[in-house]
GROMACS .gro file of C-alpha atoms in nm:
model
  160
    1MET     CA    1  -6.267  -1.808   1.177
    2ARG     CA    2  -6.162  -1.644   0.856
    3ARG     CA    3  -5.937  -1.400   0.882
    4ALA     CA    4  -5.790  -1.080   0.675
    5VAL     CA    5  -5.541  -0.812   0.573
    6CYS     CA    6  -5.586  -0.511   0.376
    7PRO     CA    7  -5.292  -0.365   0.366
    8GLY     CA    8  -5.150  -0.086   0.265
    9SER     CA    9  -4.995   0.283   0.399
   10TYR     CA   10  -5.300   0.444   0.419
   11ASP     CA   11  -5.121   0.785   0.427
   12PRO     CA   12  -5.369   0.942   0.418
   13ALA     CA   13  -5.647   0.677   0.429
   14THR     CA   14  -5.941   0.803   0.217
   15ASN     CA   15  -6.294   0.693   0.117
   16GLY     CA   16  -6.161   0.431  -0.140
   17HIS     CA   17  -5.919   0.315   0.172
   18LEU     CA   18  -6.308   0.295   0.364
   19ASP     CA   19  -6.507   0.185   0.145
   20ILE     CA   20  -6.282  -0.160   0.064
   21ILE     CA   21  -6.235  -0.254   0.407
   22GLU     CA   22  -6.599  -0.207   0.438
   23ARG     CA   23  -6.624  -0.407   0.159
   24ALA     CA   24  -6.388  -0.677   0.319
   25SER     CA   25  -6.568  -0.684   0.688
   26LEU     CA   26  -6.872  -0.820   0.556
   27LEU     CA   27  -6.655  -1.166   0.392
   28PHE     CA   28  -6.419  -1.244   0.665
   29ASP     CA   29  -6.462  -1.292   1.023
   30GLU     CA   30  -6.171  -1.037   1.103
   31VAL     CA   31  -6.021  -0.804   0.868
   32VAL     CA   32  -5.698  -0.638   1.013
   33VAL     CA   33  -5.614  -0.305   0.823
   34ALA     CA   34  -5.258  -0.341   0.854
   35VAL     CA   35  -4.984   0.014   0.787
   36GLY     CA   36  -4.701  -0.113   0.606
   37VAL     CA   37  -4.408   0.095   0.826
   38ASN     CA   38  -4.094   0.202   0.574
   39LYS     CA   39  -3.845   0.331   0.793
   40SER     CA   40  -3.659   0.461   0.467
   41LYS     CA   41  -3.994   0.686   0.357
   42LYS     CA   42  -4.085   1.009   0.508
   43GLY     CA   43  -4.492   0.937   0.549
   44LEU     CA   44  -4.651   1.338   0.604
   45PHE     CA   45  -4.845   1.196   0.899
   46SER     CA   46  -4.638   0.926   1.042
   47VAL     CA   47  -4.721   0.597   1.160
   48GLU     CA   48  -4.869   0.682   1.467
   49GLU     CA   49  -5.068   0.932   1.361
   50ARG     CA   50  -5.206   0.677   1.090
   51LEU     CA   51  -5.309   0.404   1.356
   52GLU     CA   52  -5.459   0.659   1.602
   53MET     CA   53  -5.698   0.775   1.253
   54LEU     CA   54  -5.762   0.456   1.096
   55ARG     CA   55  -5.891   0.300   1.440
   56GLU     CA   56  -6.124   0.636   1.498
   57ILE     CA   57  -6.228   0.576   1.088
   58THR     CA   58  -6.309   0.192   1.153
   59ALA     CA   59  -6.478   0.219   1.575
   60ASN     CA   60  -6.794   0.147   1.445
   61LEU     CA   61  -6.735  -0.199   1.241
   62PRO     CA   62  -6.683  -0.479   1.535
   63ASN     CA   63  -6.441  -0.723   1.367
   64VAL     CA   64  -6.222  -0.400   1.197
   65ARG     CA   65  -5.891  -0.413   1.418
   66VAL     CA   66  -5.558  -0.134   1.345
   67ASP     CA   67  -5.191  -0.281   1.289
   68SER     CA   68  -4.870  -0.248   1.140
   69TRP     CA   69  -4.607  -0.410   0.994
   70GLN     CA   70  -4.218  -0.360   0.907
   71GLY     CA   71  -4.122  -0.630   0.655
   72LEU     CA   72  -4.321  -0.902   0.393
   73LEU     CA   73  -4.688  -0.901   0.429
   74VAL     CA   74  -4.723  -1.275   0.429
   75ASP     CA   75  -4.441  -1.320   0.754
   76TYR     CA   76  -4.722  -1.058   0.907
   77CYS     CA   77  -5.001  -1.328   0.774
   78ARG     CA   78  -4.865  -1.635   0.893
   79GLU     CA   79  -4.749  -1.500   1.227
   80ASN     CA   80  -5.098  -1.370   1.211
   81ASP     CA   81  -5.329  -1.642   1.174
   82ILE     CA   82  -5.411  -1.470   0.841
   83ALA     CA   83  -5.502  -1.617   0.561
   84ALA     CA   84  -5.557  -1.354   0.259
   85VAL     CA   85  -5.500  -0.992   0.164
   86ALA     CA   86  -5.779  -0.790   0.060
   87LYS     CA   87  -5.672  -0.570  -0.216
   88GLY     CA   88  -5.853  -0.252  -0.425
   89LEU     CA   89  -5.817  -0.169  -0.782
   90ARG     CA   90  -5.879   0.129  -0.918
   91SER     CA   91  -5.728   0.053  -1.267
   92VAL     CA   92  -5.563  -0.161  -1.562
   93SER     CA   93  -5.240  -0.103  -1.394
   94ASP     CA   94  -5.375  -0.183  -0.993
   95PHE     CA   95  -5.391  -0.496  -1.146
   96ASP     CA   96  -5.110  -0.490  -1.345
   97TYR     CA   97  -4.915  -0.468  -0.987
   98GLU     CA   98  -5.141  -0.649  -0.743
   99LEU     CA   99  -5.190  -0.921  -0.945
  100GLN     CA  100  -4.776  -0.980  -0.957
  101MET     CA  101  -4.793  -0.978  -0.578
  102ALA     CA  102  -5.064  -1.155  -0.502
  103GLN     CA  103  -4.844  -1.452  -0.733
  104MET     CA  104  -4.543  -1.374  -0.549
  105ASN     CA  105  -4.789  -1.390  -0.191
  106ARG     CA  106  -4.875  -1.689  -0.342
  107GLU     CA  107  -4.582  -1.868  -0.448
  108LEU     CA  108  -4.394  -1.795  -0.095
  109THR     CA  109  -4.657  -1.942   0.142
  110GLY     CA  110  -4.999  -2.004  -0.029
  111LEU     CA  111  -5.106  -1.675   0.112
  112GLU     CA  112  -5.442  -1.560  -0.095
  113THR     CA  113  -5.577  -1.242  -0.249
  114LEU     CA  114  -5.877  -1.137  -0.315
  115LEU     CA  115  -5.892  -0.838  -0.545
  116MET     CA  116  -6.214  -0.591  -0.524
  117ALA     CA  117  -6.310  -0.390  -0.740
  118ASN     CA  118  -6.385   0.001  -0.624
  119ASN     CA  119  -6.647   0.234  -0.615
  120PRO     CA  120  -6.670   0.380  -0.948
  121ALA     CA  121  -6.699   0.715  -0.739
  122TYR     CA  122  -6.388   0.690  -0.604
  123GLY     CA  123  -6.153   0.576  -0.876
  124PHE     CA  124  -5.990   0.858  -0.960
  125VAL     CA  125  -5.827   0.882  -0.605
  126SER     CA  126  -5.508   0.756  -0.396
  127SER     CA  127  -5.325   0.918  -0.044
  128SER     CA  128  -5.087   1.066  -0.319
  129LEU     CA  129  -5.309   1.253  -0.548
  130VAL     CA  130  -5.512   1.386  -0.252
  131LYS     CA  131  -5.191   1.505  -0.079
  132GLU     CA  132  -5.087   1.720  -0.404
  133VAL     CA  133  -5.387   1.870  -0.414
  134ALA     CA  134  -5.439   1.964  -0.051
  135ALA     CA  135  -5.071   2.107  -0.059
  136LEU     CA  136  -5.198   2.311  -0.338
  137GLY     CA  137  -5.506   2.500  -0.128
  138GLY     CA  138  -5.767   2.275  -0.287
  139ASP     CA  139  -6.036   2.100  -0.177
  140VAL     CA  140  -6.086   1.695  -0.062
  141GLU     CA  141  -6.331   1.670   0.239
  142ARG     CA  142  -6.536   1.512  -0.006
  143LEU     CA  143  -6.247   1.250  -0.051
  144VAL     CA  144  -6.134   1.156   0.282
  145PRO     CA  145  -6.321   1.055   0.600
  146PRO     CA  146  -6.380   1.338   0.836
  147VAL     CA  147  -6.115   1.298   1.124
  148VAL     CA  148  -5.847   1.254   0.817
  149PHE     CA  149  -5.989   1.642   0.669
  150GLU     CA  150  -5.934   1.823   0.962
  151ARG     CA  151  -5.571   1.634   1.031
  152LEU     CA  152  -5.512   1.751   0.620
  153ARG     CA  153  -5.610   2.093   0.704
  154LYS     CA  154  -5.405   2.125   1.036
  155VAL     CA  155  -5.104   2.050   0.792
  156PHE     CA  156  -5.274   2.243   0.525
  157PRO     CA  157  -5.456   2.537   0.654
  158HIS     CA  158  -5.478   2.688   0.345
  159GLN     CA  159  -5.728   2.408   0.192
  160GLY     CA  160  -6.030   2.430   0.047
   0.00000   0.00000   0.00000
């Protein structure tokens, strides 16, 4: 079975994330959407909330499952028989960072990385920018899946 992981913080998940997950699900037998747990960082949404939203967002993708991990991604992949990482690229700065991570992961355990060019419609979308715009009352409805938008409206009721 060809298995890949789409790792990230997903705080919150965006339509750009969903695009990469959907495209990866066409290339691999199973895709694990893995939420990284960093206990030293306080997210907008708890890890449990992010997992819940991602499960709802990906419910129509039968070969996608949602999980969380803590520590090195290569260790998670080895423990779960995952051979590849699928990541989206929005910009050259994303490429610089992701290339370095891909090379380190390959050096550590042979883990391969597939860097996928983003859909240009989502090239400017990031979780941090979505949070900032929502917090300042801007409308982010077109940038995130409906379940995420509803959660953001609860956190930032004055939005859009």
